[in-house]
Short mmCIF file of C-alpha atoms in Angstrom, two decimals:
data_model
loop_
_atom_site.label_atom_id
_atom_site.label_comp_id
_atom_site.label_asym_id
_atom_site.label_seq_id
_atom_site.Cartn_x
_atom_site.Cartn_y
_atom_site.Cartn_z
CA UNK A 293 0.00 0.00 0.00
CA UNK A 294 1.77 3.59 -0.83
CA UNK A 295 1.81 5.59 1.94
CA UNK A 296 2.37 8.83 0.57
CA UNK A 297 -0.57 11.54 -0.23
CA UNK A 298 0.56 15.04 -1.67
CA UNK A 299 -1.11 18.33 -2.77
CA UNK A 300 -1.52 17.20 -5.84
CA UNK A 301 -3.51 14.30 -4.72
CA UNK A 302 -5.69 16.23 -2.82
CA UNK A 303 -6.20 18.77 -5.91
CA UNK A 304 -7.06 16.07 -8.35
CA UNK A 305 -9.81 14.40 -5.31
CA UNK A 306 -11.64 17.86 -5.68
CA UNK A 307 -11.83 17.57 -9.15
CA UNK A 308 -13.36 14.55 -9.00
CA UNK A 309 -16.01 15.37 -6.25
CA UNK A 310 -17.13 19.26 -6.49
CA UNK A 311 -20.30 19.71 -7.75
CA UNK A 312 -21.08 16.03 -6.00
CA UNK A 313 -20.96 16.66 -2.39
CA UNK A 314 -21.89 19.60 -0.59
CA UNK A 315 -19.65 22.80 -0.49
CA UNK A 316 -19.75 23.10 3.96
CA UNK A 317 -19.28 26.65 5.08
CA UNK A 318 -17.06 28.09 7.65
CA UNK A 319 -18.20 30.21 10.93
CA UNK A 320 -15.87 32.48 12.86
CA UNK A 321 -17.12 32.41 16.77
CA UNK A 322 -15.79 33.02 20.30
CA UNK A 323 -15.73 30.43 22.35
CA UNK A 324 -15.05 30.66 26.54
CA UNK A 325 -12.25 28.88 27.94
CA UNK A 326 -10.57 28.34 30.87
CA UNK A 327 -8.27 31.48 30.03
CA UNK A 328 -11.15 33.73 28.55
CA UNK A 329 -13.20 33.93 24.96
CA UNK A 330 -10.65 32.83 22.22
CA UNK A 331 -11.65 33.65 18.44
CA UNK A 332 -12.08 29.94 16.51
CA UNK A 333 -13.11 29.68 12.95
CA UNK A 334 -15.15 26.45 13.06
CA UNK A 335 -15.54 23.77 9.26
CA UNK A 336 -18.98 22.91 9.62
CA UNK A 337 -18.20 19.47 8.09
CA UNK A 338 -20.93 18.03 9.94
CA UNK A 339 -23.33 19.34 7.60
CA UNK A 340 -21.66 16.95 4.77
CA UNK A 341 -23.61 14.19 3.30
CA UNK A 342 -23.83 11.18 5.30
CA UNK A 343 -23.54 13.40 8.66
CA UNK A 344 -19.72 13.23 8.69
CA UNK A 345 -16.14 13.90 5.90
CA UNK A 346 -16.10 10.59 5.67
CA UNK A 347 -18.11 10.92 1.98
CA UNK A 348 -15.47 12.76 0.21
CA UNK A 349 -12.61 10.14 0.53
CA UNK A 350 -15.19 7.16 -0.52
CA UNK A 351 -16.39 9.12 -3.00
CA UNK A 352 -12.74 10.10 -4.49
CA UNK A 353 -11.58 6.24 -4.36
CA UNK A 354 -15.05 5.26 -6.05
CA UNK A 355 -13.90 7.94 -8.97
CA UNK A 356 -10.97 6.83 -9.44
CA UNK A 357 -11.89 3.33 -9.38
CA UNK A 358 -14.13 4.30 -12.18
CA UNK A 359 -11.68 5.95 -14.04
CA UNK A 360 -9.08 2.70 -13.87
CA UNK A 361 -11.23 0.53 -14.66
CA UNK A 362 -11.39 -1.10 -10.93
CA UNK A 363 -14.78 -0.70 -10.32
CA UNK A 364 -17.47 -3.80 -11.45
CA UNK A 365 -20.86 -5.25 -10.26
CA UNK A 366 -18.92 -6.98 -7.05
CA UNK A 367 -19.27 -2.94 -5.82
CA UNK A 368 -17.04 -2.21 -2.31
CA UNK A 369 -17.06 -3.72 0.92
CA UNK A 370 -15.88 -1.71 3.80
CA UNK A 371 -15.03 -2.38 7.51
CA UNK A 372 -15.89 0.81 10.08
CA UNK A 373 -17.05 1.63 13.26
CA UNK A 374 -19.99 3.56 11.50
CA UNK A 375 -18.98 6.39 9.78
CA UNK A 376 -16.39 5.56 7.02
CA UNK A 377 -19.43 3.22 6.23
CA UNK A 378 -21.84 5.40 6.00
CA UNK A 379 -19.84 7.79 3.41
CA UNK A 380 -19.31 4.64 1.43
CA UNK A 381 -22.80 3.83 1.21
CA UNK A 382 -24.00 6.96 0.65
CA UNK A 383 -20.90 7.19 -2.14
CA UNK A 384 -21.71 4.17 -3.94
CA UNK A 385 -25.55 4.92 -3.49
CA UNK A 386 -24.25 7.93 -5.91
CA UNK A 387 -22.62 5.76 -8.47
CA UNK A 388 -25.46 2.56 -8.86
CA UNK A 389 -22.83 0.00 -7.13
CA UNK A 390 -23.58 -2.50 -4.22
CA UNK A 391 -21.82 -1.78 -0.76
CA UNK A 392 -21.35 -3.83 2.11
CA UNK A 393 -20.09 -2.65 5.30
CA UNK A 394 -18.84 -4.65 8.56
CA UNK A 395 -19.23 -2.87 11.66
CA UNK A 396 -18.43 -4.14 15.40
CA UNK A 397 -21.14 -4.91 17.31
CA UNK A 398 -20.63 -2.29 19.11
CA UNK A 399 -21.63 -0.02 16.50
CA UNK A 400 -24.73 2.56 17.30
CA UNK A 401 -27.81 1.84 16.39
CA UNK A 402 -28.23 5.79 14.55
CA UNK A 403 -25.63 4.66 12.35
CA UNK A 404 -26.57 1.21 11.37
CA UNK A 405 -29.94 2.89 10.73
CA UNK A 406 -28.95 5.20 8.59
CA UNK A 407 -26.48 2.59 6.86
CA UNK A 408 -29.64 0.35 6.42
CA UNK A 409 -31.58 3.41 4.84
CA UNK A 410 -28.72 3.36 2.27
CA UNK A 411 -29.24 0.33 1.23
CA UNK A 412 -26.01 -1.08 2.32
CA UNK A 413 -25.58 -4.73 3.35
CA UNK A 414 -24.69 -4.12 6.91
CA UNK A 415 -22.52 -7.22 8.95
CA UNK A 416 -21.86 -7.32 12.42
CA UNK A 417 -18.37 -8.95 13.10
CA UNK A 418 -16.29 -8.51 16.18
CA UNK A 419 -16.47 -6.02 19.13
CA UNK A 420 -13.46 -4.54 18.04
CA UNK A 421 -12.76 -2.56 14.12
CA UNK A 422 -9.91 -5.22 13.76
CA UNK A 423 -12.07 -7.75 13.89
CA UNK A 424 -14.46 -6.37 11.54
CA UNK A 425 -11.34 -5.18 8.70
CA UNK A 426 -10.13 -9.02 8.52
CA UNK A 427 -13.58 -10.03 7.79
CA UNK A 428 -14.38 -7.43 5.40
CA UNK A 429 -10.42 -8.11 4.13
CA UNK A 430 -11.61 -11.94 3.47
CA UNK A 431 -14.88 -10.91 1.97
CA UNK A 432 -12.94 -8.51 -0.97
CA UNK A 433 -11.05 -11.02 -1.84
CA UNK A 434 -13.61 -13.79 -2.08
CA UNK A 435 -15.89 -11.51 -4.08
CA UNK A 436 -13.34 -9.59 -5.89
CA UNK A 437 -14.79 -6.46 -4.26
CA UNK A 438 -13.38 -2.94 -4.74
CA UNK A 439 -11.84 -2.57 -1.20
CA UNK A 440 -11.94 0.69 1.10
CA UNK A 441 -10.41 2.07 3.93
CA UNK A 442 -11.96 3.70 7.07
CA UNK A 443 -8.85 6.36 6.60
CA UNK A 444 -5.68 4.40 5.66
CA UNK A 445 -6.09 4.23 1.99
CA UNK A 446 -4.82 7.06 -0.09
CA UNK A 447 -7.83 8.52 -2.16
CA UNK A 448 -9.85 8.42 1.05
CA UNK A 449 -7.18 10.29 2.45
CA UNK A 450 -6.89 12.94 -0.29
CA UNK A 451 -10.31 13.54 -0.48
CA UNK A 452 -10.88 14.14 3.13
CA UNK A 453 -7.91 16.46 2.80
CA UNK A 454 -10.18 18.90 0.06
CA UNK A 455 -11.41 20.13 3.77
CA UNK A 456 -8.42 22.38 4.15
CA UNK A 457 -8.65 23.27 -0.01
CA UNK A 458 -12.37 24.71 1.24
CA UNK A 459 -11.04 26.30 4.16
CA UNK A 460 -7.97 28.18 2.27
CA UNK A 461 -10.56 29.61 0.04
CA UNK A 462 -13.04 31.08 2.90
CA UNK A 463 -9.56 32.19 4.85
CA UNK A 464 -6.70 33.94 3.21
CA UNK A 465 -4.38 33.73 5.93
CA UNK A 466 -2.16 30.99 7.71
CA UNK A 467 -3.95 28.92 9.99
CA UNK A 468 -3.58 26.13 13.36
CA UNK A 469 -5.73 23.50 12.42
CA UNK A 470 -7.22 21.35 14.72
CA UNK A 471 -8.32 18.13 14.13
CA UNK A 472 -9.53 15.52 16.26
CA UNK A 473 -7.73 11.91 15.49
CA UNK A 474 -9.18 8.38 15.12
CA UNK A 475 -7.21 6.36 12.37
CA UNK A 476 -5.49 9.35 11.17
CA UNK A 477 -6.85 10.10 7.72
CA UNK A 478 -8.31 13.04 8.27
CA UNK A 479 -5.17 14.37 9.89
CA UNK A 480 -3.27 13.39 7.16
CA UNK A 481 -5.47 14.65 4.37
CA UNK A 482 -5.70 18.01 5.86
CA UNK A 483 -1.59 18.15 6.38
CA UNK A 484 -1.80 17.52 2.87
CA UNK A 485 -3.98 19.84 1.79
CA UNK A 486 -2.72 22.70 4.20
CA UNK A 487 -0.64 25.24 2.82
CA UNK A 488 3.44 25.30 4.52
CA UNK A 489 2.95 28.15 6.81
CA UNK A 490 -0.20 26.11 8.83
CA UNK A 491 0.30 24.73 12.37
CA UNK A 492 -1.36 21.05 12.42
CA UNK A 493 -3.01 19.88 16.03
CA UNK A 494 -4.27 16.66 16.18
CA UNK A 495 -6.46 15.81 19.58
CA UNK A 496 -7.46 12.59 20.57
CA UNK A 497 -9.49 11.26 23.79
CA UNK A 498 -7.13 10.05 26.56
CA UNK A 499 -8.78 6.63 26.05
CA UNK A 500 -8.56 6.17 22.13
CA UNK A 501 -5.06 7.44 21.99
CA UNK A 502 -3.66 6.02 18.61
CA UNK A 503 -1.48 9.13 17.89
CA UNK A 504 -0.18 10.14 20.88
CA UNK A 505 0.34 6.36 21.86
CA UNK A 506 3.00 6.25 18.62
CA UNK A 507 4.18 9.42 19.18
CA UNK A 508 5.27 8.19 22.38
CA UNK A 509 6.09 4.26 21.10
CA UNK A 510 8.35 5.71 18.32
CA UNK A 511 5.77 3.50 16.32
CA UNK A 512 2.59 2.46 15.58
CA UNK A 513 1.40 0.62 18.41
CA UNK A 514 -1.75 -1.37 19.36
CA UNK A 515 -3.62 0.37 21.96
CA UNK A 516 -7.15 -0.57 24.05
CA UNK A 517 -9.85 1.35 23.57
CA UNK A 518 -11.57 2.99 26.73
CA UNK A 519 -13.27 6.43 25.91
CA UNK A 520 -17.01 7.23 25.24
CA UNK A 521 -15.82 8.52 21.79
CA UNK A 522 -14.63 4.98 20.80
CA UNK A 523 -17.85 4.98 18.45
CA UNK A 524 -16.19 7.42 16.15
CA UNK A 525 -12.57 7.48 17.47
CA UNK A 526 -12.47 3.62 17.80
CA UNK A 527 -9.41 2.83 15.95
CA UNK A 528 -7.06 0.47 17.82
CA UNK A 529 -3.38 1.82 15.74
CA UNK A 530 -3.10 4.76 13.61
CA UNK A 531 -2.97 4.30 10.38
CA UNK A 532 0.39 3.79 8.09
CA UNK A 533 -0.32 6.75 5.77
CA UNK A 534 -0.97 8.94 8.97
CA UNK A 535 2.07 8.01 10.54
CA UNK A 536 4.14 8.87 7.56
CA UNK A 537 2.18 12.01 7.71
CA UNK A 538 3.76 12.68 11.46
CA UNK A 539 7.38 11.42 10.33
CA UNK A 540 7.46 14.07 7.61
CA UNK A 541 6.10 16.74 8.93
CA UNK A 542 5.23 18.71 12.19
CA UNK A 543 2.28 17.84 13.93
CA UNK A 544 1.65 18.07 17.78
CA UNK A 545 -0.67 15.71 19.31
CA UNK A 546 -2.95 16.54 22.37
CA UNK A 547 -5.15 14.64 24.55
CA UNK A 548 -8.10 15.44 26.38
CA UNK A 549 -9.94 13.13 28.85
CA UNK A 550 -13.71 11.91 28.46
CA UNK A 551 -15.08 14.69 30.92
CA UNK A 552 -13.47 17.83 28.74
CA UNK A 553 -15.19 16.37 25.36
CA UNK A 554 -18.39 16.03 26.94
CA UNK A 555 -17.99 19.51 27.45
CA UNK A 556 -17.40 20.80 24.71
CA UNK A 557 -19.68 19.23 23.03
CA UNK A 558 -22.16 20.25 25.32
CA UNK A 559 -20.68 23.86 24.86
CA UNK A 560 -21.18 23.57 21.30
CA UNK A 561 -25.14 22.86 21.36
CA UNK A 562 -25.58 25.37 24.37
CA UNK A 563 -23.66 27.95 22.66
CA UNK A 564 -24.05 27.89 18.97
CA UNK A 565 -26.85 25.06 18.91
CA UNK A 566 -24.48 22.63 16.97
CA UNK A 567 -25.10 18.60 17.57
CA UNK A 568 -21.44 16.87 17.29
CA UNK A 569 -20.85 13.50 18.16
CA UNK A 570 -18.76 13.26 21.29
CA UNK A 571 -15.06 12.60 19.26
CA UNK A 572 -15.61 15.25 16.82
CA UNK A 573 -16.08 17.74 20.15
CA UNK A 574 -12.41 16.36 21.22
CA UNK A 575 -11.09 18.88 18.69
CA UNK A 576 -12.47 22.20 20.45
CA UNK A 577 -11.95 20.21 24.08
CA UNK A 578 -8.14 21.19 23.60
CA UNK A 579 -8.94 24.85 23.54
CA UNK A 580 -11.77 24.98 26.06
CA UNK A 581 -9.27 23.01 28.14
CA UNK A 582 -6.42 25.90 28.01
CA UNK A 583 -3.93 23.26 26.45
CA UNK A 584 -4.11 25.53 23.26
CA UNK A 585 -4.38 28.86 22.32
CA UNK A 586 -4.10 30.77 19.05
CA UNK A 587 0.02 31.48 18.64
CA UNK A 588 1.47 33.36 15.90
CA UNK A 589 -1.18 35.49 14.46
CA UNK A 590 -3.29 32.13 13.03
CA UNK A 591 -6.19 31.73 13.50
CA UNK A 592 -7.38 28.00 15.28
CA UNK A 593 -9.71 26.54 13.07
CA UNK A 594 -11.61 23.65 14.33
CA UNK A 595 -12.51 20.80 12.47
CA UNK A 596 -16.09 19.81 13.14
CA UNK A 597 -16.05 16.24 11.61
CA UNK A 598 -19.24 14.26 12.05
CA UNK A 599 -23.06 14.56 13.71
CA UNK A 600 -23.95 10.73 13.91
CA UNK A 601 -25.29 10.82 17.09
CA UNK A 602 -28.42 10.62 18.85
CA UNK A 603 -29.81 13.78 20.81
CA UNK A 604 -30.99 11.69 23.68
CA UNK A 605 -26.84 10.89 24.26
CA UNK A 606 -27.01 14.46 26.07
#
């Protein structure tokens, strides 16, 4: 698998997929912390199709599968915790082609409902993602299936990274992005999509600590998941193409625990009425926590990733 994703990766993913996904806008707000209101400019990415970013990198690989000739009546098959899933169902739903997703059975119900309302063939394997990527692994190759990543694939990752192409076109300036971090491909895209100049933070839940854990490790390293984000934040290693990502260049990692996301995503419906689920609200937990703070005249601009979540969670 190559592990390398460039600009001009993520420049030829949004060719592919403008005019086929939706265009999310960008809000500047003030948000209280612990060391006063900071200015944030927040990616309302949660408005995408499917609830979550997820679409554009399905969508991109789907594209390009077309284009190569990779793409027949076997359609995908996909393992994810839920919403890597849903953009591939709602992605192949687009282009006519059967999908089938595994999920662990600890997926959410919202999601596997909305995955069934795609008309995806939805399998429960495992109670961990592993378990559910060697079945979905075996069932590519037994069916010849077109085979996609939750975020450690390369056209996933370049078309999650047409984020930060959106964002540099809303805001002409140099910017810290933060982004919160499950498999990584979402970091990575956006480092690749960022311009030199940009600061990259990635967050992650003290529990579901794939980045930090490697940071730390010197290498990718297994870890346990314990965090009430592990339904969108669930991976168990980051990925290859996200560690490459970190290797090359600069990206801090942060962790907050359980109690700050919860939060800030509660912050984020009592302020600005905005529904998150609780590992996309990691992301704006680092600021609300005081751990970071705009440095160097740029701007933080917070990733909000995904909404799959169910209102009665608050």
């Amino acid at each position: 698998m190559a592990h390398s994703v460039d600009r001009a990766s993520v420049d030829r993913a949004r060719e592919r997929i403008t005019g086929l996904i939706r265009r999310t806008p960008t809000f500047r707000a003030t948000v209280p912390t612990v060391h006063g209101p900071v200015p944030v400019i927040f990616k309302l990415e949660f408005l995408q199709y499917g609830g979550s970013f997820k679409v554009r990198g399905s969508l991109n690989a789907l594209l390009h599968a077309e284009e190569d000739g990779r793409l027949d009546d076997a359609g995908v098959v996909i393992a994810s915790g839920g919403n890597a899933a849903i953009g591939a169902a709602w992605a192949s739903r687009l282009r006519g082609v059967k999908c089938t997703v595994v999920v662990p059975v600890t997926a959410p119900d919202v999601k596997i409902d909305k995955l069934i309302a795609l008309g995806a063939d939805v399998r429960k394997v495992g109670a961990r993602y592993a378990e559910a990527a060697e079945y979905a692994d075996e069932l590519a190759t037994s069916s010849n299936a077109l085979t996609l990543h939750a975020y450690d694939l390369p056209d996933i990752v370049a078309g999650a990274g047409t984020i930060a192409l959106e964002i540099q076109d809303d805001v002409a300036e140099p910017l810290s992005y933060v982004i919160a971090v499950g498999g990584g491909g979402l970091l990575s895209g956006v480092v690749a999509g960022s311009g030199e100049d940009d600061s990259i933070y990635g967050v992650e839940p003290s529990g579901a600590a794939t980045l930090h854990s490697a940071v730390a490790a010197r290498q990718p390293v297994d870890i346990d998941i314990d965090s009430i984000a592990g339904d969108s934040l669930g991976a168990t290693k980051i990925g290859s193409i996200a560690w490459d990502t970190v290797r090359s260049r600069p990206v801090s990692s942060l962790i907050v625990d359980d109690d700050a996301l919860i939060d800030a995503r509660t912050l984020l419906w009592e302020e600005f009425r905005i529904v998150v689920e609780h590992g996309t609200a990691a992301a704006l937990a680092a600021i609300v926590t005081g751990q970071l703070a705009p440095a160097d005249d740029k701007p933080l601009c917070v990733v909000l990733c995904g909404a799959n979540t169910s209102m009665t969670s608050f």
